[in-house]
């Protein structure tokens, strides 16, 4: 059912990193949907800046609801990754439970001028729209939003569409691979 070449998404990440995050600049990386940590570890390995922070959000108990025709609630369950890097923090639980308290605790970090990379890889409409609307007050021009399943009409694409329309926020595309499955945007 899915025809995707995962190597292409790393080409997109590399393109973003080389062109927009030059010289290992400090970043705040927020990934929603970490699962086994494949993409999370890619970014961790790519950005060596000591001051960067990497936050990974997941239930680590799999999808909270069915997704499309092929994935069931509880699919994609993974152990919370073990990473030896003190720049990393995993936030375990439903985004709907963890993100508001996280924002309250880390408001300074989120409001700072450091560029944020928001990586949406939760697949679901509900998860994606919830995160985007909660992070909205902290998004600044230059922040980058990556989508991993952008071209799924009733999920990430629907969330993107509603979010940009309802919040009057303009996201400019920077690049796409796998027929717009993975897309990178910058906040204008
Ligand atoms: C496609 S996987 C992530 C893949 C990962 N980024 C990678 O590169 O291997 C999607 C993950 O999103 C998580 N997820 C989806 N909705 C969530 C929610 N509302 N709260 C917490 N985790 C959620 C699921 O648990 C699942 O592990």
Coordinates of N, CA, C and O in Angstrom, one line a residue, residues 54-129:
X54 N 16.9 18.6 22.7 CA 16.1 17.7 21.9 C 15.0 17.0 22.8 O 15.3 16.3 23.7
X55 N 13.7 17.3 22.4 CA 12.6 16.8 23.2 C 11.8 15.8 22.3 O 11.5 16.2 21.2
X56 N 11.6 14.7 22.8 CA 10.9 13.6 22.1 C 9.6 13.2 22.8 O 9.7 12.8 24.0
X57 N 8.5 13.4 22.2 CA 7.2 13.1 22.8 C 6.6 11.8 22.2 O 6.5 11.7 20.9
X58 N 6.1 11.0 23.0 CA 5.4 9.8 22.5 C 4.7 9.1 23.7 O 5.2 9.2 24.8
X59 N 3.7 8.4 23.4 CA 3.1 7.5 24.4 C 4.1 6.4 24.8 O 4.1 5.8 25.9
X60 N 4.9 6.0 23.8 CA 5.7 4.8 23.8 C 4.8 3.6 24.0 O 5.3 2.5 24.4
X61 N 3.6 3.8 23.8 CA 2.6 2.6 23.9 C 1.9 2.5 22.6 O 0.8 1.9 22.5
X62 N 2.3 3.1 21.6 CA 1.7 3.0 20.2 C 0.7 4.1 20.0 O 0.4 4.9 20.8
X63 N 0.1 4.0 18.8 CA -1.0 4.9 18.4 C -2.1 4.9 19.3 O -2.6 3.9 19.7
X64 N -2.6 6.1 19.7 CA -3.8 6.2 20.6 C -5.1 5.9 19.9 O -6.2 5.7 20.6
X65 N -5.1 5.8 18.6 CA -6.4 5.4 17.9 C -6.0 4.7 16.5 O -4.8 4.8 16.1
X66 N -6.9 4.1 15.9 CA -6.6 3.6 14.6 C -6.2 4.7 13.6 O -6.7 5.8 13.7
X67 N -5.4 4.3 12.7 CA -5.0 5.3 11.6 C -5.2 4.6 10.3 O -4.5 3.7 9.9
X68 N -6.1 5.2 9.5 CA -6.4 4.7 8.2 C -6.9 3.3 8.2 O -7.4 2.8 9.2
X69 N -6.6 2.6 7.2 CA -7.1 1.2 7.0 C -6.2 0.1 7.5 O -6.5 -1.0 7.7
X70 N -4.9 0.5 7.8 CA -3.9 -0.5 8.0 C -3.3 -0.5 9.4 O -2.8 -1.5 9.8
X71 N -3.5 0.6 10.1 CA -2.8 0.6 11.5 C -3.9 0.7 12.5 O -4.8 1.5 12.4
X72 N -3.7 -0.1 13.6 CA -4.6 -0.1 14.7 C -4.1 0.6 15.9 O -2.9 0.8 16.0
X73 N -5.0 1.0 16.7 CA -4.6 1.6 18.1 C -3.6 0.6 18.7 O -3.8 -0.6 18.7
X74 N -2.5 1.2 19.2 CA -1.5 0.4 19.9 C -0.4 -0.1 18.9 O 0.7 -0.5 19.4
X75 N -0.6 0.1 17.6 CA 0.5 -0.2 16.7 C 1.6 0.8 16.9 O 1.4 1.9 17.3
X76 N 2.8 0.4 16.5 CA 4.0 1.2 16.6 C 4.5 1.4 18.1 O 5.2 2.4 18.4
X77 N 4.2 0.4 18.9 CA 4.7 0.5 20.3 C 6.2 0.3 20.3 O 6.7 -0.7 19.7
X78 N 6.9 1.1 21.0 CA 8.4 0.9 21.1 C 8.8 1.3 22.5 O 8.2 2.1 23.2
X79 N 9.8 0.6 23.0 CA 10.4 1.0 24.3 C 10.9 2.5 24.1 O 11.4 2.8 23.1
X80 N 10.8 3.2 25.2 CA 11.4 4.5 25.2 C 12.9 4.4 24.9 O 13.6 3.5 25.5
X81 N 13.4 5.1 24.0 CA 14.8 5.0 23.6 C 15.8 5.3 24.7 O 15.5 6.1 25.5
X82 N 16.9 4.6 24.7 CA 17.9 4.9 25.7 C 19.0 5.6 24.9 O 19.6 5.1 24.0
X83 N 19.2 6.9 25.3 CA 20.1 7.7 24.6 C 21.1 8.3 25.6 O 20.6 8.9 26.6
X84 N 22.3 8.2 25.4 CA 23.3 8.8 26.3 C 23.7 10.2 25.8 O 24.7 10.3 25.1
X85 N 22.9 11.1 26.1 CA 23.2 12.5 25.6 C 22.3 13.4 26.5 O 21.1 13.3 26.5
X86 N 23.0 14.2 27.3 CA 22.3 15.0 28.2 C 21.5 16.2 27.6 O 20.9 17.0 28.3
X87 N 21.5 16.3 26.3 CA 20.7 17.3 25.6 C 19.3 16.8 25.4 O 18.4 17.6 24.9
X88 N 19.1 15.5 25.7 CA 17.8 14.9 25.3 C 16.9 14.7 26.5 O 17.3 14.4 27.6
X89 N 15.6 15.0 26.2 CA 14.6 14.6 27.2 C 13.4 14.0 26.5 O 12.9 14.5 25.5
X90 N 13.0 12.8 26.9 CA 11.8 12.2 26.4 C 10.6 12.5 27.3 O 10.7 12.5 28.5
X91 N 9.5 12.8 26.7 CA 8.3 13.1 27.4 C 7.2 12.1 27.1 O 6.7 12.0 26.0
X92 N 7.0 11.2 28.0 CA 6.2 10.0 27.8 C 4.7 10.3 28.2 O 4.5 10.8 29.2
X93 N 3.8 9.9 27.2 CA 2.4 10.1 27.5 C 1.7 10.6 26.3 O 2.4 10.9 25.3
X94 N 0.4 10.8 26.4 CA -0.3 11.4 25.3 C 0.0 12.9 25.2 O 0.1 13.5 26.2
X95 N 0.2 13.3 24.0 CA 0.5 14.8 23.8 C -0.6 15.6 24.5 O -0.3 16.6 25.1
X96 N -1.8 15.1 24.4 CA -2.9 15.8 25.0 C -2.8 16.0 26.5 O -3.4 16.9 27.2
X97 N -2.0 15.1 27.2 CA -1.7 15.2 28.6 C -0.4 15.9 28.9 O -0.3 16.5 30.0
X98 N 0.6 15.7 28.1 CA 1.9 16.1 28.4 C 2.3 17.5 27.9 O 3.2 18.2 28.5
X99 N 1.7 17.9 26.8 CA 2.3 19.1 26.1 C 2.0 20.4 26.9 O 2.9 21.3 27.0
X100 N 0.8 20.5 27.5 CA 0.5 21.8 28.2 C 1.4 22.0 29.4 O 2.0 23.0 29.5
X101 N 1.6 20.9 30.2 CA 2.5 21.1 31.3 C 4.0 21.3 30.8 O 4.7 22.1 31.4
X102 N 4.3 20.7 29.8 CA 5.7 20.8 29.2 C 5.9 22.3 28.8 O 6.9 22.9 29.1
X103 N 4.9 22.9 28.2 CA 5.0 24.3 27.7 C 5.1 25.2 28.9 O 5.9 26.1 29.0
X104 N 4.3 24.9 30.0 CA 4.4 25.8 31.2 C 5.8 25.7 31.8 O 6.4 26.7 32.2
X105 N 6.4 24.5 31.8 CA 7.8 24.4 32.4 C 8.9 24.9 31.5 O 9.9 25.3 32.0
X106 N 8.7 25.0 30.2 CA 9.8 25.3 29.3 C 9.5 26.5 28.5 O 10.0 26.7 27.4
X107 N 8.6 27.4 29.0 CA 8.2 28.6 28.3 C 9.4 29.4 27.8 O 9.4 29.9 26.7
X108 N 10.4 29.6 28.7 CA 11.6 30.4 28.4 C 12.3 29.8 27.2 O 12.6 30.6 26.2
X109 N 12.5 28.5 27.2 CA 13.1 27.9 26.1 C 12.4 28.1 24.8 O 12.9 28.3 23.7
X110 N 11.1 27.9 24.9 CA 10.2 28.0 23.7 C 10.1 29.4 23.1 O 9.9 29.7 21.9
X111 N 10.2 30.4 24.0 CA 10.0 31.8 23.7 C 11.4 32.4 23.2 O 11.4 33.5 22.7
X112 N 12.5 31.7 23.5 CA 13.8 32.3 23.2 C 14.0 32.4 21.7 O 13.2 31.8 20.9
X113 N 15.0 33.1 21.3 CA 15.2 33.3 19.8 C 15.8 32.1 19.1 O 16.0 32.1 17.9
X114 N 16.1 31.1 19.9 CA 16.7 29.9 19.3 C 15.7 29.2 18.4 O 14.6 29.1 18.7
X115 N 16.3 28.8 17.2 CA 15.4 28.3 16.2 C 14.8 26.9 16.6 O 15.5 26.1 17.1
X116 N 13.5 26.8 16.4 CA 12.9 25.5 16.8 C 12.7 24.7 15.5 O 12.3 25.2 14.4
X117 N 12.9 23.4 15.7 CA 12.5 22.5 14.6 C 11.4 21.6 15.2 O 11.6 20.9 16.2
X118 N 10.3 21.7 14.6 CA 9.1 20.9 15.1 C 8.9 19.8 14.1 O 8.6 20.1 12.9
X119 N 9.1 18.6 14.6 CA 9.0 17.5 13.7 C 7.7 16.7 14.0 O 7.6 16.1 15.0
X120 N 6.7 16.8 13.1 CA 5.4 16.1 13.3 C 5.5 14.7 12.6 O 5.5 14.6 11.4
X121 N 5.5 13.7 13.5 CA 5.5 12.3 12.9 C 4.6 11.5 13.7 O 4.9 10.3 14.1
X122 N 3.4 12.0 14.0 CA 2.4 11.3 14.8 C 1.3 10.6 14.0 O 0.5 9.9 14.5
X123 N 1.4 10.9 12.7 CA 0.5 10.3 11.7 C -1.0 10.8 11.8 O -1.6 11.1 10.8
X124 N -1.5 10.9 13.0 CA -2.9 11.2 13.1 C -3.3 12.6 13.0 O -2.6 13.5 13.5
X125 N -4.5 12.9 12.5 CA -5.1 14.2 12.5 C -5.1 14.8 13.9 O -4.7 15.9 14.1
X126 N -5.7 14.0 14.8 CA -6.0 14.6 16.1 C -4.7 15.0 16.8 O -4.6 16.1 17.4
X127 N -3.7 14.2 16.7 CA -2.4 14.4 17.4 C -1.7 15.7 16.7 O -1.2 16.5 17.4
X128 N -1.8 15.7 15.4 CA -1.1 16.8 14.7 C -1.8 18.2 15.0 O -1.1 19.2 15.3
X129 N -3.1 18.2 14.9 CA -3.8 19.5 15.1 C -3.6 19.9 16.5 O -3.4 21.1 16.8

